[in-house]
Short mmCIF file of C-alpha atoms in Angstrom, two decimals:
data_model
loop_
_atom_site.label_atom_id
_atom_site.label_comp_id
_atom_site.label_asym_id
_atom_site.label_seq_id
_atom_site.Cartn_x
_atom_site.Cartn_y
_atom_site.Cartn_z
CA UNK A 1 7.38 -65.30 -152.13
CA UNK A 2 9.23 -61.42 -152.02
CA UNK A 3 8.96 -59.45 -155.22
CA UNK A 4 11.91 -60.34 -158.32
CA UNK A 5 14.43 -58.19 -157.52
CA UNK A 6 15.52 -55.99 -161.03
CA UNK A 7 17.83 -54.06 -159.84
CA UNK A 8 20.81 -53.97 -162.65
CA UNK A 9 24.10 -55.60 -162.12
CA UNK A 10 26.07 -52.46 -160.72
CA UNK A 11 23.65 -50.56 -159.56
CA UNK A 12 23.27 -49.46 -155.72
CA UNK A 13 20.17 -51.80 -153.51
CA UNK A 14 17.13 -49.81 -153.82
CA UNK A 15 16.09 -46.81 -152.34
CA UNK A 16 19.74 -46.30 -153.21
CA UNK A 17 20.16 -43.04 -151.59
CA UNK A 18 23.50 -40.71 -153.34
CA UNK A 19 25.54 -42.28 -150.56
CA UNK A 20 24.35 -45.30 -151.02
CA UNK A 21 27.27 -48.00 -149.66
CA UNK A 22 25.59 -51.26 -151.68
CA UNK A 23 26.25 -52.43 -155.11
CA UNK A 24 24.05 -55.32 -156.71
CA UNK A 25 25.97 -57.70 -157.59
CA UNK A 26 24.20 -59.16 -160.47
CA UNK A 27 22.01 -61.95 -159.88
CA UNK A 28 23.95 -65.36 -160.97
CA UNK A 29 26.41 -66.57 -159.98
CA UNK A 30 29.06 -66.59 -162.92
CA UNK A 31 28.59 -62.52 -161.74
CA UNK A 32 30.65 -64.35 -158.30
CA UNK A 33 32.61 -66.35 -160.15
CA UNK A 34 33.79 -63.48 -162.57
CA UNK A 35 34.52 -61.38 -159.58
CA UNK A 36 36.76 -63.79 -157.80
CA UNK A 37 38.98 -63.88 -160.93
CA UNK A 38 38.64 -60.16 -161.65
CA UNK A 39 37.50 -57.79 -159.30
CA UNK A 40 39.23 -55.00 -160.90
CA UNK A 41 37.30 -55.63 -163.96
CA UNK A 42 34.09 -56.17 -163.11
CA UNK A 43 34.43 -52.94 -160.38
CA UNK A 44 35.07 -51.46 -163.20
CA UNK A 45 31.19 -51.98 -165.14
CA UNK A 46 30.18 -51.49 -161.78
CA UNK A 47 28.62 -47.45 -161.35
CA UNK A 48 27.89 -47.27 -157.82
CA UNK A 49 30.05 -49.74 -155.14
CA UNK A 50 31.29 -49.08 -151.75
CA UNK A 51 33.67 -45.86 -150.98
CA UNK A 52 36.84 -48.00 -150.29
CA UNK A 53 36.37 -49.94 -153.05
CA UNK A 54 36.98 -47.19 -155.51
CA UNK A 55 36.00 -43.34 -154.83
CA UNK A 56 32.12 -42.05 -154.57
CA UNK A 57 31.46 -39.11 -158.45
CA UNK A 58 31.32 -36.91 -155.58
CA UNK A 59 34.52 -37.50 -154.60
CA UNK A 60 36.09 -37.89 -158.45
CA UNK A 61 34.52 -34.73 -159.47
CA UNK A 62 36.17 -32.57 -156.39
CA UNK A 63 39.89 -34.65 -156.90
CA UNK A 64 39.29 -33.34 -160.65
CA UNK A 65 38.29 -29.68 -159.38
CA UNK A 66 41.35 -29.71 -157.14
CA UNK A 67 43.92 -30.73 -160.30
CA UNK A 68 42.32 -28.25 -162.14
CA UNK A 69 42.82 -25.98 -159.79
CA UNK A 70 46.53 -26.20 -159.75
CA UNK A 71 46.91 -27.08 -163.52
CA UNK A 72 48.25 -30.64 -162.96
CA UNK A 73 47.99 -32.56 -166.37
CA UNK A 74 48.69 -35.79 -166.70
CA UNK A 75 48.00 -36.69 -162.58
CA UNK A 76 45.05 -38.13 -160.49
CA UNK A 77 45.34 -37.68 -156.73
CA UNK A 78 42.85 -39.43 -153.49
CA UNK A 79 41.79 -36.98 -150.95
CA UNK A 80 42.27 -36.97 -147.46
CA UNK A 81 40.46 -34.92 -144.60
CA UNK A 82 43.97 -34.76 -142.48
CA UNK A 83 47.85 -33.89 -143.17
CA UNK A 84 48.28 -37.13 -140.65
CA UNK A 85 46.57 -39.34 -143.40
CA UNK A 86 47.97 -37.94 -146.62
CA UNK A 87 50.94 -38.69 -145.01
CA UNK A 88 50.55 -41.95 -144.13
CA UNK A 89 49.86 -42.60 -147.97
CA UNK A 90 52.72 -41.09 -149.30
CA UNK A 91 54.29 -43.71 -146.90
CA UNK A 92 52.42 -46.20 -148.19
CA UNK A 93 52.60 -45.37 -151.66
CA UNK A 94 57.01 -45.13 -151.72
CA UNK A 95 57.19 -48.64 -148.77
CA UNK A 96 59.47 -51.33 -149.93
CA UNK A 97 56.09 -53.58 -149.58
CA UNK A 98 54.74 -51.92 -152.74
CA UNK A 99 57.25 -54.30 -154.59
CA UNK A 100 55.27 -57.25 -155.84
CA UNK A 101 57.72 -58.51 -158.30
CA UNK A 102 55.74 -58.55 -160.70
CA UNK A 103 54.69 -54.74 -162.38
CA UNK A 104 54.37 -52.99 -159.26
CA UNK A 105 57.10 -51.40 -157.53
CA UNK A 106 56.88 -47.99 -155.60
CA UNK A 107 56.82 -44.63 -156.35
CA UNK A 108 60.12 -42.75 -155.81
CA UNK A 109 59.53 -39.48 -153.43
CA UNK A 110 59.68 -37.22 -155.48
CA UNK A 111 57.17 -38.75 -157.40
CA UNK A 112 54.20 -37.64 -154.84
CA UNK A 113 53.29 -34.26 -153.57
CA UNK A 114 50.66 -33.16 -151.09
CA UNK A 115 48.85 -30.06 -151.29
CA UNK A 116 45.78 -28.19 -149.69
CA UNK A 117 42.85 -26.55 -150.35
CA UNK A 118 39.62 -25.01 -148.86
CA UNK A 119 36.10 -25.06 -150.67
CA UNK A 120 33.82 -25.37 -147.89
CA UNK A 121 36.10 -27.11 -145.93
CA UNK A 122 39.79 -27.79 -145.72
CA UNK A 123 41.50 -31.13 -147.60
CA UNK A 124 44.55 -32.24 -148.39
CA UNK A 125 45.29 -33.97 -151.74
CA UNK A 126 47.96 -36.41 -152.53
CA UNK A 127 49.16 -36.12 -156.12
CA UNK A 128 50.83 -38.25 -158.15
CA UNK A 129 51.14 -39.69 -162.09
CA UNK A 130 48.33 -41.09 -163.16
CA UNK A 131 49.76 -44.02 -165.06
CA UNK A 132 50.47 -45.48 -161.08
CA UNK A 133 47.22 -44.47 -159.67
CA UNK A 134 47.23 -48.44 -159.52
CA UNK A 135 49.93 -48.21 -156.97
CA UNK A 136 48.40 -46.19 -154.98
CA UNK A 137 44.71 -46.40 -154.81
CA UNK A 138 45.78 -49.79 -152.90
CA UNK A 139 46.08 -46.94 -149.87
CA UNK A 140 42.50 -45.64 -150.56
CA UNK A 141 40.69 -49.72 -150.84
CA UNK A 142 42.55 -50.89 -147.68
CA UNK A 143 42.25 -48.94 -144.62
CA UNK A 144 39.59 -46.28 -145.62
CA UNK A 145 41.20 -42.62 -144.18
CA UNK A 146 39.49 -40.95 -147.31
CA UNK A 147 37.15 -38.15 -147.52
CA UNK A 148 33.61 -39.36 -147.46
CA UNK A 149 31.02 -38.86 -150.29
CA UNK A 150 29.43 -36.48 -148.22
CA UNK A 151 32.22 -34.43 -147.59
CA UNK A 152 33.04 -34.09 -151.54
CA UNK A 153 29.05 -33.20 -151.95
CA UNK A 154 29.32 -30.36 -149.13
CA UNK A 155 32.74 -28.98 -150.59
CA UNK A 156 31.26 -29.23 -154.49
CA UNK A 157 28.19 -26.68 -153.30
CA UNK A 158 31.01 -23.99 -153.36
CA UNK A 159 34.09 -25.02 -155.99
CA UNK A 160 33.35 -21.18 -156.71
CA UNK A 161 35.09 -20.73 -153.69
CA UNK A 162 38.65 -23.20 -153.69
CA UNK A 163 41.68 -22.18 -153.68
CA UNK A 164 44.95 -23.77 -152.18
CA UNK A 165 46.25 -22.94 -148.98
CA UNK A 166 49.38 -24.01 -147.14
CA UNK A 167 49.50 -27.18 -144.91
CA UNK A 168 49.72 -25.16 -142.27
CA UNK A 169 46.77 -23.81 -142.84
CA UNK A 170 44.30 -26.47 -143.57
CA UNK A 171 44.87 -28.06 -139.93
CA UNK A 172 44.44 -24.75 -138.35
CA UNK A 173 40.01 -24.75 -138.46
CA UNK A 174 38.85 -28.02 -138.09
CA UNK A 175 35.50 -27.22 -136.61
CA UNK A 176 33.47 -29.53 -139.02
CA UNK A 177 35.28 -32.19 -137.42
CA UNK A 178 34.12 -31.83 -134.06
CA UNK A 179 29.86 -30.68 -134.58
CA UNK A 180 27.27 -30.84 -132.00
CA UNK A 181 26.29 -34.07 -133.47
CA UNK A 182 29.77 -35.62 -133.08
CA UNK A 183 28.43 -35.31 -129.63
CA UNK A 184 25.54 -36.64 -129.57
CA UNK A 185 27.09 -39.54 -131.28
CA UNK A 186 29.27 -40.00 -128.40
CA UNK A 187 26.38 -39.65 -126.06
CA UNK A 188 24.66 -42.79 -127.88
CA UNK A 189 27.63 -45.16 -127.96
CA UNK A 190 28.31 -44.23 -124.43
CA UNK A 191 24.85 -45.16 -123.72
CA UNK A 192 25.01 -48.10 -125.24
CA UNK A 193 27.75 -49.33 -124.07
CA UNK A 194 26.42 -49.07 -120.76
CA UNK A 195 22.97 -50.17 -121.77
CA UNK A 196 22.53 -53.64 -119.94
CA UNK A 197 26.13 -54.27 -118.52
CA UNK A 198 27.11 -58.10 -117.91
CA UNK A 199 28.38 -56.66 -114.47
CA UNK A 200 26.26 -54.10 -113.33
CA UNK A 201 28.01 -53.68 -110.02
CA UNK A 202 31.12 -53.42 -111.60
CA UNK A 203 30.70 -50.87 -114.20
CA UNK A 204 33.73 -49.67 -116.48
CA UNK A 205 33.18 -46.20 -116.06
CA UNK A 206 33.69 -45.55 -120.11
CA UNK A 207 33.86 -41.81 -120.54
CA UNK A 208 32.65 -40.15 -123.64
CA UNK A 209 36.50 -38.80 -124.63
CA UNK A 210 37.29 -42.80 -124.30
CA UNK A 211 34.85 -43.00 -127.93
CA UNK A 212 37.40 -42.00 -130.61
CA UNK A 213 35.59 -41.57 -133.93
CA UNK A 214 36.57 -42.77 -137.47
CA UNK A 215 35.53 -41.91 -140.87
CA UNK A 216 35.04 -45.62 -141.38
CA UNK A 217 35.49 -49.30 -139.83
CA UNK A 218 38.50 -50.28 -141.28
CA UNK A 219 39.30 -47.08 -140.28
CA UNK A 220 39.05 -47.56 -136.54
CA UNK A 221 41.59 -50.68 -136.75
CA UNK A 222 44.15 -48.80 -138.67
CA UNK A 223 44.45 -45.33 -136.60
CA UNK A 224 45.29 -47.50 -133.44
CA UNK A 225 47.26 -50.15 -135.32
CA UNK A 226 49.47 -47.30 -136.35
CA UNK A 227 49.68 -45.50 -132.97
CA UNK A 228 51.41 -48.29 -131.24
CA UNK A 229 53.41 -49.04 -134.36
CA UNK A 230 54.66 -45.73 -133.66
CA UNK A 231 55.09 -46.34 -129.56
CA UNK A 232 56.19 -49.72 -129.45
CA UNK A 233 57.57 -50.97 -133.29
CA UNK A 234 56.27 -54.22 -132.47
CA UNK A 235 54.53 -57.64 -134.29
CA UNK A 236 50.56 -58.03 -134.42
CA UNK A 237 48.76 -60.93 -133.90
CA UNK A 238 45.21 -61.80 -136.64
CA UNK A 239 43.43 -64.27 -133.96
CA UNK A 240 41.00 -66.38 -135.95
CA UNK A 241 39.58 -65.37 -139.48
CA UNK A 242 38.33 -61.57 -140.07
CA UNK A 243 37.58 -59.32 -142.74
CA UNK A 244 40.38 -59.77 -145.38
CA UNK A 245 41.28 -56.51 -145.29
CA UNK A 246 42.17 -56.31 -141.81
CA UNK A 247 44.49 -59.18 -142.07
CA UNK A 248 45.92 -57.08 -145.32
CA UNK A 249 46.45 -54.52 -143.18
CA UNK A 250 48.25 -56.04 -140.19
CA UNK A 251 50.34 -57.31 -143.33
CA UNK A 252 51.29 -54.48 -144.96
CA UNK A 253 51.90 -51.35 -142.08
CA UNK A 254 54.51 -53.48 -139.51
CA UNK A 255 57.44 -54.94 -139.84
CA UNK A 256 55.99 -58.40 -138.36
CA UNK A 257 52.83 -59.30 -138.72
CA UNK A 258 51.19 -63.39 -137.70
CA UNK A 259 48.22 -65.20 -138.66
CA UNK A 260 46.49 -67.96 -136.64
CA UNK A 261 43.21 -68.19 -138.82
CA UNK A 262 41.40 -71.16 -136.80
CA UNK A 263 41.28 -70.06 -133.39
CA UNK A 264 41.58 -73.39 -132.30
CA UNK A 265 42.49 -74.36 -128.80
CA UNK A 266 46.23 -75.60 -130.64
CA UNK A 267 46.19 -71.63 -132.03
CA UNK A 268 45.75 -70.46 -128.54
CA UNK A 269 49.06 -72.79 -127.48
CA UNK A 270 50.74 -71.80 -130.52
CA UNK A 271 49.95 -68.11 -129.88
CA UNK A 272 51.03 -68.76 -125.96
CA UNK A 273 53.97 -70.14 -127.76
CA UNK A 274 55.04 -67.16 -130.14
CA UNK A 275 54.41 -64.69 -126.77
CA UNK A 276 56.89 -66.77 -124.71
CA UNK A 277 59.70 -66.48 -127.80
CA UNK A 278 58.40 -63.41 -128.21
CA UNK A 279 59.47 -62.32 -124.98
CA UNK A 280 62.62 -64.82 -124.56
CA UNK A 281 64.20 -62.67 -127.16
CA UNK A 282 63.42 -59.29 -126.91
CA UNK A 283 60.63 -58.74 -129.31
CA UNK A 284 58.00 -56.81 -128.64
CA UNK A 285 54.25 -57.79 -129.70
CA UNK A 286 52.26 -54.75 -129.71
CA UNK A 287 48.34 -56.07 -130.15
CA UNK A 288 46.56 -59.09 -131.02
CA UNK A 289 43.49 -58.87 -132.52
CA UNK A 290 40.10 -60.40 -133.20
CA UNK A 291 36.85 -60.73 -134.19
CA UNK A 292 33.83 -61.28 -132.63
CA UNK A 293 31.80 -62.92 -134.26
CA UNK A 294 34.04 -63.75 -136.72
CA UNK A 295 33.74 -62.83 -140.47
CA UNK A 296 32.45 -65.18 -142.53
CA UNK A 297 31.71 -68.45 -140.33
CA UNK A 298 30.94 -66.97 -137.54
CA UNK A 299 32.88 -68.31 -134.82
CA UNK A 300 33.40 -67.02 -131.52
CA UNK A 301 36.90 -67.37 -130.64
CA UNK A 302 37.77 -68.33 -126.46
CA UNK A 303 38.12 -64.06 -125.77
CA UNK A 304 38.83 -64.87 -122.29
CA UNK A 305 42.25 -67.43 -123.09
CA UNK A 306 43.49 -63.97 -125.27
CA UNK A 307 42.56 -61.99 -122.48
CA UNK A 308 44.65 -63.76 -119.73
CA UNK A 309 47.92 -63.93 -122.77
CA UNK A 310 47.07 -60.72 -123.25
CA UNK A 311 47.66 -59.24 -119.72
CA UNK A 312 50.42 -62.27 -118.63
CA UNK A 313 52.41 -60.85 -122.33
CA UNK A 314 51.71 -57.04 -121.58
CA UNK A 315 50.21 -57.26 -125.16
CA UNK A 316 46.94 -55.07 -125.91
CA UNK A 317 44.12 -56.77 -127.06
CA UNK A 318 41.52 -55.06 -129.51
CA UNK A 319 38.38 -56.73 -130.21
CA UNK A 320 36.13 -56.44 -133.15
CA UNK A 321 32.09 -56.94 -131.88
CA UNK A 322 31.07 -55.15 -135.45
CA UNK A 323 29.31 -58.21 -135.98
CA UNK A 324 27.82 -59.02 -132.73
CA UNK A 325 26.79 -55.98 -132.12
CA UNK A 326 26.40 -53.40 -128.71
CA UNK A 327 23.48 -54.24 -128.44
CA UNK A 328 23.54 -58.44 -128.49
CA UNK A 329 27.66 -58.45 -126.47
CA UNK A 330 29.25 -56.56 -124.22
CA UNK A 331 33.25 -57.55 -125.02
CA UNK A 332 34.35 -54.41 -123.47
CA UNK A 333 35.78 -55.65 -119.82
CA UNK A 334 37.45 -58.44 -122.31
CA UNK A 335 39.37 -55.52 -124.35
CA UNK A 336 41.82 -53.10 -124.28
CA UNK A 337 40.63 -51.80 -127.35
CA UNK A 338 37.16 -52.12 -128.72
CA UNK A 339 36.44 -51.40 -132.57
CA UNK A 340 33.23 -51.21 -134.43
CA UNK A 341 33.19 -50.15 -137.80
CA UNK A 342 29.26 -47.99 -137.12
CA UNK A 343 28.76 -48.40 -140.64
CA UNK A 344 27.21 -52.27 -140.24
CA UNK A 345 24.14 -52.03 -138.13
CA UNK A 346 24.55 -49.51 -136.49
CA UNK A 347 24.07 -46.71 -138.85
CA UNK A 348 21.94 -49.58 -140.34
CA UNK A 349 20.34 -47.83 -143.76
CA UNK A 350 23.89 -48.86 -145.99
CA UNK A 351 24.04 -44.40 -147.12
CA UNK A 352 26.93 -43.82 -144.62
CA UNK A 353 30.16 -45.07 -143.31
CA UNK A 354 32.36 -44.70 -139.99
CA UNK A 355 33.86 -46.58 -137.53
CA UNK A 356 34.42 -46.13 -132.82
CA UNK A 357 36.99 -47.45 -131.00
CA UNK A 358 36.72 -47.44 -127.68
CA UNK A 359 39.15 -47.37 -124.76
CA UNK A 360 38.26 -49.46 -121.60
CA UNK A 361 39.32 -47.80 -118.93
CA UNK A 362 39.61 -50.56 -116.53
CA UNK A 363 42.43 -52.40 -118.82
CA UNK A 364 45.74 -52.56 -117.85
CA UNK A 365 47.02 -50.94 -120.92
CA UNK A 366 44.61 -47.85 -120.53
CA UNK A 367 47.32 -45.36 -118.78
CA UNK A 368 49.70 -46.68 -122.16
CA UNK A 369 46.69 -46.10 -124.44
CA UNK A 370 44.79 -42.87 -123.39
CA UNK A 371 47.37 -40.53 -123.37
CA UNK A 372 49.14 -42.36 -127.16
CA UNK A 373 45.41 -42.17 -128.36
CA UNK A 374 45.38 -38.83 -127.16
CA UNK A 375 48.59 -37.82 -128.71
CA UNK A 376 47.73 -38.85 -132.53
CA UNK A 377 44.45 -39.20 -132.22
CA UNK A 378 42.82 -36.58 -135.45
CA UNK A 379 39.19 -36.10 -135.85
CA UNK A 380 38.23 -36.80 -139.74
CA UNK A 381 34.34 -37.04 -139.46
CA UNK A 382 32.98 -34.77 -141.17
CA UNK A 383 29.77 -32.84 -139.87
CA UNK A 384 27.27 -34.22 -142.28
CA UNK A 385 28.66 -37.78 -141.57
CA UNK A 386 27.88 -37.78 -138.58
CA UNK A 387 24.66 -36.32 -138.37
CA UNK A 388 23.19 -39.11 -140.54
CA UNK A 389 24.68 -42.33 -138.58
CA UNK A 390 23.04 -39.94 -135.42
CA UNK A 391 19.98 -39.93 -137.42
CA UNK A 392 20.32 -43.15 -138.48
CA UNK A 393 20.90 -45.19 -135.44
CA UNK A 394 18.49 -43.46 -133.39
CA UNK A 395 16.53 -46.75 -134.10
CA UNK A 396 19.66 -49.03 -133.17
CA UNK A 397 17.49 -50.83 -130.84
CA UNK A 398 14.62 -51.76 -132.77
CA UNK A 399 16.19 -52.75 -135.52
CA UNK A 400 18.60 -54.79 -133.58
CA UNK A 401 15.79 -56.59 -132.99
CA UNK A 402 14.12 -57.52 -136.25
CA UNK A 403 17.15 -58.17 -137.35
CA UNK A 404 17.69 -61.23 -134.89
CA UNK A 405 14.39 -62.43 -135.27
CA UNK A 406 14.65 -62.33 -138.88
CA UNK A 407 18.45 -64.21 -139.01
CA UNK A 408 16.60 -66.38 -136.35
CA UNK A 409 14.44 -67.64 -138.45
CA UNK A 410 16.35 -68.13 -141.47
CA UNK A 411 18.68 -70.91 -140.00
CA UNK A 412 15.81 -72.51 -138.06
CA UNK A 413 14.79 -73.47 -141.46
CA UNK A 414 18.64 -73.70 -142.93
CA UNK A 415 19.45 -75.96 -139.90
CA UNK A 416 16.22 -78.21 -140.30
CA UNK A 417 17.16 -78.83 -143.77
CA UNK A 418 21.11 -79.32 -143.34
CA UNK A 419 19.72 -82.07 -141.28
CA UNK A 420 18.01 -84.08 -143.59
CA UNK A 421 20.52 -86.29 -145.53
CA UNK A 422 19.00 -85.98 -148.95
CA UNK A 423 19.08 -82.07 -148.36
CA UNK A 424 21.38 -79.46 -150.55
CA UNK A 425 22.17 -78.06 -147.23
CA UNK A 426 25.44 -79.19 -145.87
CA UNK A 427 25.98 -76.72 -142.62
CA UNK A 428 24.94 -73.25 -141.10
CA UNK A 429 27.23 -71.12 -139.60
CA UNK A 430 25.27 -68.72 -137.12
CA UNK A 431 27.37 -67.63 -133.30
CA UNK A 432 24.07 -69.74 -131.93
CA UNK A 433 24.53 -73.35 -133.67
CA UNK A 434 28.51 -73.16 -133.78
CA UNK A 435 30.54 -75.34 -131.94
CA UNK A 436 31.59 -71.98 -130.23
CA UNK A 437 27.90 -70.64 -129.00
CA UNK A 438 29.26 -70.91 -124.98
CA UNK A 439 32.24 -68.62 -126.45
CA UNK A 440 28.93 -66.26 -127.22
CA UNK A 441 26.78 -66.65 -124.92
CA UNK A 442 28.92 -66.21 -122.27
CA UNK A 443 29.19 -62.28 -123.66
CA UNK A 444 25.39 -61.68 -124.42
CA UNK A 445 24.11 -58.86 -122.13
CA UNK A 446 20.83 -59.84 -119.60
CA UNK A 447 17.30 -59.28 -121.13
CA UNK A 448 15.59 -55.60 -120.51
CA UNK A 449 12.55 -55.28 -120.77
CA UNK A 450 12.94 -53.53 -124.25
CA UNK A 451 15.28 -55.98 -125.61
CA UNK A 452 16.13 -59.25 -125.96
CA UNK A 453 19.49 -59.98 -126.88
CA UNK A 454 20.23 -62.41 -130.30
CA UNK A 455 23.15 -63.31 -132.34
CA UNK A 456 22.58 -61.15 -135.02
CA UNK A 457 22.41 -60.60 -138.81
CA UNK A 458 24.91 -62.66 -140.13
CA UNK A 459 25.30 -66.08 -140.89
CA UNK A 460 26.41 -68.18 -143.73
CA UNK A 461 25.30 -71.33 -145.26
CA UNK A 462 26.99 -74.04 -147.13
CA UNK A 463 25.45 -75.64 -149.92
CA UNK A 464 26.96 -79.86 -150.33
CA UNK A 465 28.72 -79.19 -153.72
CA UNK A 466 29.19 -76.10 -156.32
CA UNK A 467 26.69 -77.49 -158.58
CA UNK A 468 23.88 -76.87 -155.80
CA UNK A 469 25.17 -74.03 -154.63
CA UNK A 470 25.18 -71.92 -157.54
CA UNK A 471 21.49 -72.85 -158.02
CA UNK A 472 20.65 -72.00 -154.56
CA UNK A 473 22.27 -68.66 -155.18
CA UNK A 474 20.71 -68.43 -158.62
CA UNK A 475 17.39 -68.80 -157.02
CA UNK A 476 17.52 -66.88 -153.93
CA UNK A 477 15.52 -63.54 -154.41
CA UNK A 478 17.61 -61.39 -152.34
CA UNK A 479 20.42 -58.81 -153.07
CA UNK A 480 23.65 -59.76 -153.64
CA UNK A 481 26.51 -57.78 -152.59
CA UNK A 482 29.32 -57.62 -149.99
CA UNK A 483 28.02 -55.18 -147.14
CA UNK A 484 26.00 -56.14 -144.23
CA UNK A 485 23.82 -54.88 -141.72
CA UNK A 486 21.53 -53.08 -143.83
CA UNK A 487 17.56 -52.65 -144.11
CA UNK A 488 17.43 -55.24 -147.05
CA UNK A 489 18.55 -59.12 -147.40
CA UNK A 490 21.75 -59.31 -148.95
CA UNK A 491 23.99 -62.74 -150.17
CA UNK A 492 27.51 -63.20 -150.85
CA UNK A 493 29.66 -65.66 -151.89
CA UNK A 494 32.54 -65.07 -149.79
CA UNK A 495 35.28 -67.54 -150.43
CA UNK A 496 34.36 -67.61 -153.90
CA UNK A 497 34.38 -63.76 -154.61
CA UNK A 498 37.47 -63.53 -151.98
CA UNK A 499 39.91 -65.85 -152.10
CA UNK A 500 38.77 -67.67 -155.42
CA UNK A 501 42.60 -67.49 -156.14
CA UNK A 502 43.50 -68.56 -152.61
CA UNK A 503 40.96 -71.35 -152.32
CA UNK A 504 43.72 -74.49 -150.96
CA UNK A 505 44.61 -71.51 -148.92
CA UNK A 506 41.46 -70.69 -147.65
CA UNK A 507 40.02 -73.99 -147.27
CA UNK A 508 42.56 -74.89 -143.98
CA UNK A 509 40.46 -72.26 -141.89
CA UNK A 510 37.32 -73.94 -142.93
CA UNK A 511 36.37 -71.87 -146.11
CA UNK A 512 35.01 -73.04 -148.78
CA UNK A 513 33.42 -71.95 -152.51
CA UNK A 514 30.20 -73.48 -151.52
CA UNK A 515 29.64 -71.13 -148.82
CA UNK A 516 27.51 -68.39 -149.23
CA UNK A 517 27.29 -65.52 -146.34
CA UNK A 518 23.92 -64.13 -146.02
CA UNK A 519 22.92 -60.62 -143.95
CA UNK A 520 19.42 -60.45 -143.10
CA UNK A 521 17.21 -56.98 -143.52
CA UNK A 522 14.52 -55.88 -142.27
CA UNK A 523 11.70 -57.95 -144.35
CA UNK A 524 8.75 -59.01 -143.21
CA UNK A 525 10.07 -62.78 -141.29
CA UNK A 526 7.32 -64.77 -143.45
CA UNK A 527 8.43 -63.95 -146.75
CA UNK A 528 11.89 -63.87 -146.17
CA UNK A 529 11.98 -67.73 -145.42
CA UNK A 530 10.03 -68.07 -147.82
CA UNK A 531 12.50 -67.32 -150.22
CA UNK A 532 15.12 -69.59 -148.63
CA UNK A 533 13.00 -72.48 -149.38
CA UNK A 534 12.19 -71.78 -153.08
CA UNK A 535 16.17 -71.77 -152.92
CA UNK A 536 16.55 -74.93 -150.75
CA UNK A 537 14.44 -76.44 -152.58
CA UNK A 538 15.58 -75.32 -156.28
CA UNK A 539 19.38 -76.54 -154.95
CA UNK A 540 17.24 -79.86 -153.70
CA UNK A 541 16.10 -80.80 -157.60
CA UNK A 542 19.62 -80.44 -158.39
CA UNK A 543 21.25 -82.39 -155.70
CA UNK A 544 18.45 -85.10 -156.60
CA UNK A 545 19.64 -85.64 -159.94
CA UNK A 546 22.95 -85.66 -158.91
CA UNK A 547 22.90 -88.81 -156.29
CA UNK A 548 20.23 -90.66 -158.84
#
């Protein structure tokens, strides 16, 4: 068994570097219950947290310096690396969608100003009344296009040079977003995309300039979504369950969205009927988005069917392969746009955030999308982030092999327990054991001498009832955190934390509060399995007591 977790509540998971993207939510189930009931009050107590949840302390310090420089009292601000993102923030804050009918109202345009600054690098500040922060902050936490903590750190070292400049001046010198590290990073991604393809006789001929880098995984969805909104003004479909902020983004930005959360054959038929009706009534559907596998139950939708429908109805198909990961699966041939959060297993050390969108040159939509992306894309990934992700990703394949094998070992143990009717374990969700396993296997890369593909580092385990789930969670000696793809194992009560106020809604998509999502790390395999055995046996004792 591993050493007892002693990380205090609200602190970053050790080794906890300055730019850690993790937070330990506390070892006990009661903390997950509190988070689901009122996440804002819990996050307020965190010393560290995921950078999109709230601005990192370095970003907060740079924000205060900007406000002080222009003597803006009783104000707050959010910082962005481009005028494009700053304007999008203003658009969000003033949108009628900010009216929640309770206690939130959109800001008036005159309540927001965009001002530009330079310390070491240029950045934009959206300034607004401090009492309106809760309204504007939704943009920061949802779409992930603000400056990063490394951007802030680099500029805090040059506060003696901080000055205000015109908006035009801030857009002139953008060399910090086009460093040699960016080029190396694109080339590495290109090599991984081309490594062990499914169809080596039919190369997709992706070029480095088909790879677009973004400052977060959500930005790699949000930005292409806005490009298409500007061009098509169409509806978007989310097929299958996905990361919560993907659903929120499609709902909050654009005039129409449709969610088909079960990813079932019936959902395929409903999608086809929706597309047929849209065509008949001259309504534009611009994109279908899908995660493969999907968070948190790892279901693998039938993306071949989605490809068929996207082509037939002239719709863009965007696939998020973050959980499957480039090492294991090759789904680019199915996609028009392939998006990935490189924050997760690609970066792998839980200390940097980023995302990519890759255009498929063999796609029927490439001729439309390529000029659209090139016209609207603004580089916003700071050189320090690019250098960190480039350095961390050098051992990506080796880490992926270990993550695959660790997950497989723990899943094998838990699956054996789920088959025992007396066990507290009800079910395990993982691409290899789900009913949709064949959909995943169809896109696994061929094995090579240096790498055998697997099923990724994420799975979910379902306990028989809330009491056994609580005991399992409390006795599982791993850190409790929302992140995934880290070097250390993390457990997250996904449904309880994300959908506690909408459990009935979540249940229709198979999400239950008794499910716990696990992202395995790089620990010793036998030790990790033993940690899970201890938790299961504790839950089994509770289950046996209840049944007696």
